[in-house]
Structures are given as C-alpha cells and as structure tokens.
Coordinates of C-alpha atoms in Angstrom, one line a residue:
M1 CA -17.2 -12.2 -26.0
K2 CA -17.9 -13.4 -22.5
K3 CA -16.9 -17.0 -23.3
R4 CA -13.8 -15.8 -25.1
F5 CA -12.9 -13.7 -22.1
V6 CA -13.3 -16.6 -19.7
I7 CA -11.3 -19.1 -21.8
W8 CA -8.4 -16.7 -22.5
T9 CA -8.3 -15.6 -18.9
L10 CA -8.1 -19.1 -17.6
I11 CA -5.4 -20.1 -20.2
L12 CA -3.2 -17.0 -19.7
F13 CA -3.6 -16.8 -15.9
S14 CA -2.8 -20.5 -15.6
L15 CA 0.3 -20.1 -17.8
Y16 CA 1.3 -17.0 -15.8
G17 CA 0.9 -19.0 -12.5
L18 CA 3.0 -21.8 -13.9
L19 CA 5.8 -19.5 -15.0
L20 CA 5.8 -17.8 -11.6
G21 CA 6.0 -21.2 -9.8
L22 CA 8.9 -22.3 -12.0
Y23 CA 10.7 -19.0 -11.4
F24 CA 10.4 -18.9 -7.7
F25 CA 10.7 -22.6 -6.9
Q26 CA 12.9 -23.9 -9.7
W27 CA 14.8 -21.3 -11.6
T28 CA 16.0 -19.0 -8.8
G29 CA 18.6 -20.4 -6.4
V30 CA 19.1 -19.6 -2.7
G31 CA 22.2 -18.6 -0.9
V32 CA 24.6 -15.7 -1.2
P33 CA 27.3 -14.8 -3.8
P34 CA 30.8 -16.2 -3.0
A35 CA 32.1 -12.6 -2.4
Y36 CA 29.7 -12.2 0.6
E37 CA 30.3 -15.6 2.2
G38 CA 31.5 -15.3 5.8
T39 CA 30.8 -11.6 5.9
A40 CA 28.2 -9.9 8.2
A41 CA 25.9 -9.9 5.2
D42 CA 25.9 -13.7 5.0
P43 CA 22.8 -14.9 6.8
A44 CA 24.7 -18.1 7.8
T45 CA 26.7 -15.9 10.2
F46 CA 23.7 -14.6 12.2
M47 CA 20.9 -17.1 11.5
T48 CA 20.5 -20.7 12.5
D49 CA 20.0 -23.3 9.8
R50 CA 16.3 -23.5 10.7
E51 CA 15.8 -19.7 10.6
L52 CA 17.5 -19.7 7.2
Q53 CA 15.3 -22.4 5.9
L54 CA 12.1 -20.7 7.1
S55 CA 13.3 -17.4 5.7
Q56 CA 13.8 -18.9 2.2
E57 CA 10.5 -20.8 2.3
Y58 CA 8.5 -17.8 3.6
S59 CA 10.0 -15.4 1.1
R60 CA 9.3 -17.7 -1.8
Y61 CA 5.6 -18.3 -0.9
Q62 CA 5.0 -14.6 -0.2
N63 CA 6.6 -13.5 -3.4
F64 CA 4.7 -16.1 -5.4
L65 CA 1.3 -14.9 -3.9
S66 CA 2.2 -11.2 -4.4
F67 CA 3.0 -11.6 -8.0
L68 CA 0.1 -14.0 -8.5
G69 CA -2.3 -11.3 -7.2
E70 CA -0.9 -8.5 -9.4
P71 CA -3.1 -9.1 -12.5
L72 CA -6.1 -10.3 -10.6
E73 CA -7.4 -6.7 -10.0
W74 CA -7.0 -6.0 -13.7
I75 CA -9.0 -9.2 -14.6
I76 CA -11.8 -8.1 -12.2
Y77 CA -12.1 -4.6 -13.7
L78 CA -12.1 -6.0 -17.2
G79 CA -14.6 -8.8 -16.2
V80 CA -16.9 -6.2 -14.6
M81 CA -17.2 -4.5 -18.0
V82 CA -17.3 -7.6 -20.2
F83 CA -20.1 -9.2 -18.2
G84 CA -22.1 -6.0 -18.0
V85 CA -21.8 -5.7 -14.2
S86 CA -20.7 -2.1 -14.6
L87 CA -24.1 -1.3 -16.2
V88 CA -26.0 -3.2 -13.5
F89 CA -24.2 -1.1 -10.8
K90 CA -25.0 2.1 -12.7
N91 CA -28.7 1.2 -13.1
F92 CA -28.9 0.3 -9.5
G93 CA -27.6 3.7 -8.5
E94 CA -30.0 5.5 -10.8
R95 CA -33.0 3.6 -9.3
I96 CA -31.9 4.8 -5.8
S97 CA -31.5 8.4 -6.7
R98 CA -31.5 10.8 -9.7
F99 CA -28.6 12.8 -8.2
S100 CA -25.1 12.0 -9.3
F101 CA -23.7 12.8 -5.9
V102 CA -25.6 9.7 -4.6
Q103 CA -25.2 7.5 -7.7
I104 CA -21.4 7.8 -8.0
P105 CA -20.6 6.9 -4.3
M106 CA -23.1 4.0 -4.6
F107 CA -21.2 2.8 -7.7
V108 CA -17.9 3.1 -5.9
L109 CA -19.2 1.1 -3.0
L110 CA -20.6 -1.7 -5.1
L111 CA -17.4 -2.0 -7.2
S112 CA -15.1 -1.8 -4.1
T113 CA -17.2 -4.4 -2.3
L114 CA -17.1 -6.8 -5.3
T115 CA -13.3 -6.3 -5.7
S116 CA -12.6 -6.9 -2.0
I117 CA -14.7 -10.1 -1.9
L118 CA -13.0 -11.5 -5.0
L119 CA -9.5 -10.7 -3.7
F120 CA -10.3 -11.8 -0.2
P121 CA -9.0 -15.4 -0.7
L122 CA -5.6 -14.2 -1.7
D123 CA -5.5 -11.7 1.1
Y124 CA -6.4 -14.4 3.6
A125 CA -3.8 -16.8 2.1
R126 CA -1.1 -14.1 2.7
R127 CA -2.3 -13.6 6.3
W128 CA -2.4 -17.4 6.9
L129 CA 1.1 -17.8 5.6
S130 CA 2.3 -14.9 7.9
V131 CA 0.7 -16.6 10.9
E132 CA 2.1 -20.0 10.0
Y133 CA 5.6 -18.7 9.8
G134 CA 5.4 -16.8 13.1
I135 CA 5.5 -13.3 11.6
S136 CA 1.9 -12.3 12.4
T137 CA 0.6 -12.7 15.9
Q138 CA -2.8 -11.1 15.1
S139 CA -6.0 -12.9 15.7
F140 CA -8.4 -13.4 12.8
S141 CA -11.0 -11.0 14.4
S142 CA -8.4 -8.3 14.9
W143 CA -7.2 -8.8 11.3
M144 CA -10.7 -8.6 10.0
R145 CA -11.3 -5.4 12.0
D146 CA -8.2 -3.8 10.3
E147 CA -9.4 -5.0 6.9
L148 CA -12.9 -3.4 7.5
I149 CA -11.4 -0.2 8.7
G150 CA -9.1 -0.1 5.7
F151 CA -12.1 -0.8 3.4
W152 CA -14.3 2.0 4.8
V153 CA -11.5 4.6 5.1
G154 CA -10.5 3.8 1.5
Y155 CA -14.1 3.9 0.4
V156 CA -14.8 7.3 1.9
I157 CA -11.7 8.8 0.3
M158 CA -12.3 7.2 -3.1
A159 CA -16.0 8.1 -3.1
L160 CA -15.1 11.7 -2.6
L161 CA -12.4 11.7 -5.2
I162 CA -14.4 9.8 -7.8
T163 CA -17.4 12.1 -7.3
V164 CA -15.3 15.2 -7.9
L165 CA -13.5 13.5 -10.8
Y166 CA -16.7 12.6 -12.7
F167 CA -18.1 16.0 -12.1
L168 CA -15.0 17.4 -13.8
M169 CA -15.3 14.9 -16.7
R170 CA -18.8 16.2 -17.4
K171 CA -17.8 19.9 -17.0
F172 CA -14.5 19.9 -18.8
Q173 CA -14.4 17.1 -21.4
K174 CA -10.9 17.9 -22.7
R175 CA -9.2 19.3 -19.6
W176 CA -10.8 17.3 -16.7
W177 CA -7.5 15.5 -16.1
L178 CA -5.6 18.8 -15.6
F179 CA -8.2 20.2 -13.2
A180 CA -8.3 16.9 -11.3
W181 CA -4.5 17.1 -10.9
V182 CA -4.6 20.6 -9.6
L183 CA -7.2 19.7 -7.0
M184 CA -5.2 16.6 -6.0
I185 CA -2.2 18.7 -4.9
P186 CA -3.8 20.3 -1.8
F187 CA -5.6 17.0 -1.1
L188 CA -2.3 15.0 -1.0
I189 CA -0.8 17.6 1.3
F190 CA -3.8 17.5 3.6
M191 CA -3.7 13.7 3.8
M192 CA 0.0 13.8 4.6
Y193 CA -0.9 16.2 7.5
L194 CA -3.9 14.1 8.6
Q195 CA -2.3 10.6 8.4
P196 CA -0.5 10.5 11.8
V197 CA -3.2 11.9 14.0
V198 CA -6.5 10.7 12.4
I199 CA -5.9 7.6 10.2
D200 CA -3.0 5.8 11.9
P201 CA -4.8 5.7 15.4
L202 CA -7.7 3.9 13.8
Y203 CA -5.5 0.8 13.5
N204 CA -3.2 1.0 16.6
D205 CA -2.8 2.5 20.0
F206 CA -0.2 5.2 20.3
T207 CA 1.3 6.3 23.6
E208 CA 4.2 8.3 24.7
L209 CA 7.5 6.3 24.9
Q210 CA 7.7 4.8 28.4
D211 CA 11.5 4.6 28.4
K212 CA 12.3 8.3 29.2
Q213 CA 16.1 7.8 29.0
L214 CA 15.8 6.4 25.5
E215 CA 13.3 9.1 24.6
E216 CA 15.8 11.7 25.7
K217 CA 18.6 10.2 23.5
I218 CA 16.2 10.1 20.5
L219 CA 15.1 13.7 21.0
T220 CA 18.8 14.7 21.2
L221 CA 19.3 13.1 17.8
A222 CA 16.2 14.9 16.6
D223 CA 17.4 18.2 18.0
E224 CA 20.8 17.8 16.2
A225 CA 18.9 17.3 13.0
E226 CA 16.6 20.3 13.8
I227 CA 13.5 18.2 13.9
P228 CA 10.7 20.0 15.8
A229 CA 9.7 17.0 18.0
E230 CA 8.8 17.2 21.6
R231 CA 8.1 13.6 22.3
V232 CA 8.6 10.1 20.9
Y233 CA 5.6 7.8 20.4
E234 CA 5.3 4.1 21.0
V235 CA 2.8 2.0 19.2
N236 CA 1.5 -1.4 20.3
M237 CA 2.3 -3.7 17.4
S238 CA 3.3 -6.9 19.4
E239 CA -0.3 -8.0 19.4
K240 CA -0.2 -8.1 15.6
T241 CA 3.3 -8.9 14.5
N242 CA 6.8 -10.0 15.4
S243 CA 8.3 -7.7 12.8
M244 CA 10.0 -4.5 13.8
N245 CA 9.8 -0.9 12.5
A246 CA 10.1 2.8 13.3
Y247 CA 9.2 5.9 11.3
V248 CA 9.0 9.6 11.1
N249 CA 5.9 10.9 9.3
G250 CA 3.6 13.8 9.1
I251 CA 4.3 17.5 8.4
G252 CA 4.1 20.7 10.5
S253 CA 2.6 20.3 14.0
N254 CA 1.5 16.8 13.2
L255 CA 5.0 15.4 12.7
R256 CA 5.4 12.1 14.7
I257 CA 8.5 10.1 15.7
V258 CA 7.1 6.5 16.2
L259 CA 8.7 3.3 17.4
W260 CA 7.0 -0.1 17.3
D261 CA 7.1 -1.8 20.7
T262 CA 8.6 -4.9 19.0
T263 CA 11.6 -2.8 18.1
L264 CA 12.0 -1.7 21.7
E265 CA 11.7 -5.2 23.0
R266 CA 14.2 -6.8 20.6
L267 CA 16.9 -4.2 20.0
Q268 CA 19.5 -2.7 22.3
D269 CA 19.3 1.1 22.8
K270 CA 22.2 1.8 20.5
E271 CA 20.6 -0.3 17.8
V272 CA 17.3 1.6 18.2
L273 CA 19.2 4.9 17.9
F274 CA 20.6 3.8 14.6
I275 CA 17.2 2.9 13.3
M276 CA 15.9 6.3 14.5
A277 CA 18.9 8.1 12.9
H278 CA 17.9 6.4 9.6
E279 CA 14.4 7.7 9.9
I280 CA 15.7 11.2 10.9
G281 CA 17.9 11.1 7.8
H282 CA 14.7 10.9 5.7
Y283 CA 13.4 14.0 7.3
V284 CA 16.7 15.9 7.1
M285 CA 17.2 15.1 3.4
N286 CA 13.5 16.1 2.8
H287 CA 12.6 12.7 1.5
L288 CA 9.0 13.2 2.8
Y289 CA 8.6 16.3 0.7
W290 CA 10.5 14.8 -2.3
N291 CA 8.2 11.8 -2.1
L292 CA 5.2 14.1 -2.1
A293 CA 6.6 15.9 -5.1
G294 CA 7.2 12.6 -6.8
V295 CA 3.6 11.6 -6.2
I296 CA 2.3 14.9 -7.6
V297 CA 4.4 14.5 -10.7
A298 CA 3.4 10.9 -11.1
T299 CA -0.3 11.9 -10.7
F300 CA 0.1 14.5 -13.4
F301 CA 1.4 12.0 -16.0
G302 CA -0.9 9.2 -14.7
L303 CA -4.0 11.3 -15.3
Y304 CA -2.7 12.6 -18.6
F305 CA -2.1 9.2 -20.0
T306 CA -5.3 7.8 -18.5
Y307 CA -7.3 10.6 -20.2
H308 CA -5.9 9.7 -23.6
L309 CA -6.2 5.9 -23.1
M310 CA -9.7 6.2 -21.8
K311 CA -10.7 8.3 -24.8
W312 CA -9.2 5.7 -27.2
S313 CA -10.7 2.8 -25.3
V314 CA -14.2 4.2 -25.1
R315 CA -14.1 5.0 -28.8
K316 CA -12.9 1.5 -29.7
W317 CA -14.8 -0.7 -27.2
G318 CA -17.3 1.5 -25.5
G319 CA -20.2 0.2 -27.6
K320 CA -19.5 -3.4 -26.5
F321 CA -19.4 -2.4 -22.8
G322 CA -22.4 -0.2 -22.9
F323 CA -21.0 3.3 -22.6
S324 CA -20.2 6.0 -25.2
K325 CA -18.6 8.8 -23.2
I326 CA -15.8 9.0 -20.6
S327 CA -18.0 10.9 -18.1
D328 CA -20.4 7.9 -17.8
I329 CA -19.9 6.4 -14.3
A330 CA -20.0 2.9 -16.0
T331 CA -16.4 3.7 -17.2
L332 CA -15.0 3.7 -13.6
P333 CA -13.7 0.1 -13.9
L334 CA -11.9 1.2 -17.1
F335 CA -10.4 4.2 -15.2
Y336 CA -9.2 1.9 -12.4
L337 CA -7.8 -0.7 -14.9
I338 CA -5.8 1.9 -16.8
L339 CA -4.5 3.6 -13.7
T340 CA -3.4 0.4 -12.0
I341 CA -1.6 -0.8 -15.1
L342 CA 0.2 2.5 -15.4
S343 CA 1.1 2.3 -11.8
F344 CA 2.6 -1.2 -12.3
V345 CA 4.5 -0.1 -15.4
S346 CA 6.0 2.9 -13.5
S347 CA 6.8 1.0 -10.3
P348 CA 10.4 0.0 -11.3
V349 CA 11.4 3.7 -11.6
E350 CA 9.6 4.7 -8.4
L351 CA 11.2 1.8 -6.5
A352 CA 14.6 2.6 -7.8
I353 CA 14.3 6.2 -6.5
S354 CA 13.1 4.8 -3.2
R355 CA 16.0 2.4 -2.9
N356 CA 18.4 5.3 -3.5
A357 CA 16.7 7.4 -0.8
E358 CA 17.0 4.5 1.6
T359 CA 20.7 4.1 0.9
D360 CA 21.2 7.8 1.6
A361 CA 19.3 7.5 4.9
D362 CA 21.5 4.5 5.9
R363 CA 24.6 6.6 5.1
Y364 CA 23.3 9.5 7.1
A365 CA 22.5 7.3 10.1
I366 CA 25.9 5.7 10.2
E367 CA 27.6 9.1 9.9
M368 CA 25.4 10.4 12.7
T369 CA 25.8 7.5 15.2
Q370 CA 29.3 6.4 14.3
D371 CA 28.4 2.9 15.5
P372 CA 28.7 0.3 12.6
E373 CA 28.4 -2.6 15.0
A374 CA 25.0 -1.5 16.3
A375 CA 23.9 -0.7 12.7
I376 CA 24.8 -4.1 11.5
G377 CA 23.3 -5.8 14.5
S378 CA 20.0 -3.9 14.0
F379 CA 19.7 -5.0 10.4
Q380 CA 20.6 -8.6 11.3
E381 CA 17.9 -8.6 13.9
L382 CA 15.4 -7.1 11.5
T383 CA 16.2 -9.9 9.1
V384 CA 15.8 -12.7 11.6
N385 CA 12.5 -11.4 13.1
G386 CA 10.9 -10.7 9.7
L387 CA 12.3 -13.8 8.0
S388 CA 13.6 -11.5 5.3
D389 CA 15.4 -12.8 2.2
V390 CA 18.8 -11.1 2.3
N391 CA 19.3 -11.8 -1.4
P392 CA 15.9 -11.9 -3.2
P393 CA 15.5 -12.8 -6.9
A394 CA 16.0 -9.9 -9.3
L395 CA 12.3 -9.8 -10.2
V396 CA 11.4 -9.3 -6.6
K397 CA 14.0 -6.7 -6.0
Y398 CA 13.2 -4.5 -9.0
L399 CA 9.4 -4.9 -8.9
R400 CA 8.8 -5.1 -5.1
Y401 CA 11.6 -3.6 -3.0
G402 CA 11.5 0.0 -2.0
H403 CA 14.6 -0.7 0.1
P404 CA 18.0 -2.1 -0.9
T405 CA 18.3 -5.8 0.0
M406 CA 19.5 -6.6 3.5
M407 CA 22.7 -8.0 1.9
E408 CA 23.4 -4.7 0.2
R409 CA 22.6 -2.7 3.3
I410 CA 24.7 -4.8 5.7
H411 CA 27.6 -4.9 3.3
M412 CA 27.6 -1.1 3.0
L413 CA 27.7 -0.8 6.8
E414 CA 30.5 -3.4 7.1
S415 CA 32.5 -1.6 4.4
Y416 CA 32.1 1.6 6.4
Q417 CA 33.3 -0.2 9.5
D418 CA 36.4 -1.5 7.6
V419 CA 37.2 2.0 6.5
E420 CA 36.9 3.4 10.0
I421 CA 39.2 0.6 11.3
K422 CA 41.8 1.4 8.7
K423 CA 41.7 5.1 9.6
E424 CA 42.4 4.2 13.2

C-alpha cells in the first residue's frame, strides 16, 4: 500500500503540475479583450510596458504556485495515515500522559509541525517570488517571525477546538457534529470580536492616523453611514510590502477602521476616501454579519458531511490505517483531509458570493463619493503597486478571486462616469 501510494502520488502530482504549467504558460493568453482596449480598464493606458510585463509574469508564477500547493496538504494528511505516522503520534501522546486533554493537543502539535515543515518550501518560494518582483519588502527574519506567530496562534486555537471536538465524538457518537456546530457559533462571534484588538496587533503596529484632516474626512463618511467609530487607525505595512489596503473589521466596541501606511503614501486623499467608502459600504450593507452567517451555515454542512464521510471512511479503510472508530485521535488527519477537500469544493460558490458583495461595495462607494475619477485612479494605482493581473485566467478568477477582476471593477466605474457625464 505504501509503495502504491508513493508511485501514484508521484505520477498524478507530476501530471497535475504539467497540466498547470501548460495552462498558465501556454494555453492562456495575456492582454485584454478588444472591447476594453483604450479604456481606463486597459492596463496599457496606466502601466508602462515594463510594469505590464512584470505583472503578467508575477501573476502567472504566483498562480502556478498557489494551484500547485492546493493538493499538497491533502497528500500530507493521506500520507500520514498510509505510513502509520498518525499512530506514532497517538502512541507518543499516550506515553506522555494518560489524559486526553494532554494527548490531543500533543497530537495536534505534532501534526501541525509536520505539515508546516513539509509545506515550508512552497511558502518560501511564494515569499521569494514576492520579494524578487518588489511586492514584499519584508526581511526573512521578520517573515519568519510572522510565520511562527501564525503557527502558534493557529495551534492554540486548533488544539482547543480539536480537544472539544473529540470529547464530543466520544460523548455523542451520532450527534457530535451537531453539538460541535452549536458550540462553534459563539466561538466564531467571539473571534470576530477579538481579532482587531488581540490577534492583529501581534503582527503589526497600529497607531492613530497622523493626518488629522484626512481622519476627520473619513470619520465624516463613517458618521454619514452611522458607523460608531471615534478614530481611524494607521498600520505600519511599508516595512513588509508595497501593496496597499484598508479595511473595517470587528464588531461592537472593537470595531476598527484601518488604513495601511502604504495606501496613505501612494494615494491622494480623494482616492483614499473612495477606498474607505468601499470598506464602509461593507459595514452598511452588513457584509461582516452576512459573512459570519455564511461561515456558520457552511460550518453546519461541512461538519454534517464530514461526519458521514468519516464514518464511511473509517468503516472502509480504518483497519488499514489502524483505527476503528471516529473518536480515535488517530483519525484527525482524515478529519482534516475531508474538511479541506469540502472547503475546496465549496470555494467557487463562496467566492462568487464574495465577488457580488465587493461589487455592491464598489457601487456604494461611488454613490457616496461621487468621484469616478478618484475611484478609477485608486484601482489603477492598486493594480500597479500590487502587480495585479487585470484579466486573470478563468480558473484563477473562479477558484481564487474573492473580488471582481480589476478590469471589471474599473470598467464599472468608468461606465458610471459616462452615465454621469450624459446626465450633465
């Protein structure tokens, strides 16, 4: 079984990599459709030839690496079971302690560490590519610090969740997935409340916006939208990236309006105001809460299908992998495998919903600011600084993009501008 697994993995993954290479570097062309040529959405109108070349190269390499890495996590989880590593981790935890609240976090730590080590080369390749093309300005030591923070934050959260999950599996063999879902609801709300003030500051330094005139303008927009914000935060991202961003996140008293310092440095005030109006639009249209509701619904179906698929898988292959019941912690790689595959399968629907929400926020922002020129300019500048592909291949758009393409967004804004001109 082990030999067969290795051979078929090498054959199928090599074939997958070859097809990806052909798709991104041979079968998909570059450029824009004839209908967009010469418009504000045509990168040739706001990017130099060199910038355009770098954008196309960078996007292709990044997309190739992203899609190449998609099945690697699945292979790792499957390999951990095939080679008996899962049983080794389980036995190690049992030697350390007879208590499950020690054994389970230890298993999660060992599996997380192994997965991170095996995926590190791909993560480093993405980071190297970003540095080479001038997107990332972050030193290796700073990047590693963020990686380690992310690892330990993720570990603490997962260790807690998995410990509770496997307790429920032992206690309620047929309804553990339902009880787990019920407990996830307050946890997700709590994390949404906690994120801006506890987790985000672990990675970056947040200060009050230094430009008080701009802050007053942003707070005026927020006041018009009835957002209960008293200040705007600035985050130091220039030491890590040349990309630009802004966001509104959190709930209740922990709500935060945040601007990256790169956005402040590269955009004019009126362009910043459009970006902020877009983020305010998400708040006004309750996208934060709709997103939370979507995660809750997705979690329900994810756990439901995972329960049935795990039960079937354990019955069919459990003997070969060394476990006979779902509540055995050795099944954790199987749980991860099923959950990540379900997440991938459902991602086109989730991304389509996200793209629709982003379009609505763009419309809200242009209606609020009434400045199409600034709106178009902000997206053009975002494209140049991030070396974004304005017209990505269909596979990338539907399996990776939570936003409409830059071409679609700029074209929508230009169409709005044309309508306004005709009205005048």
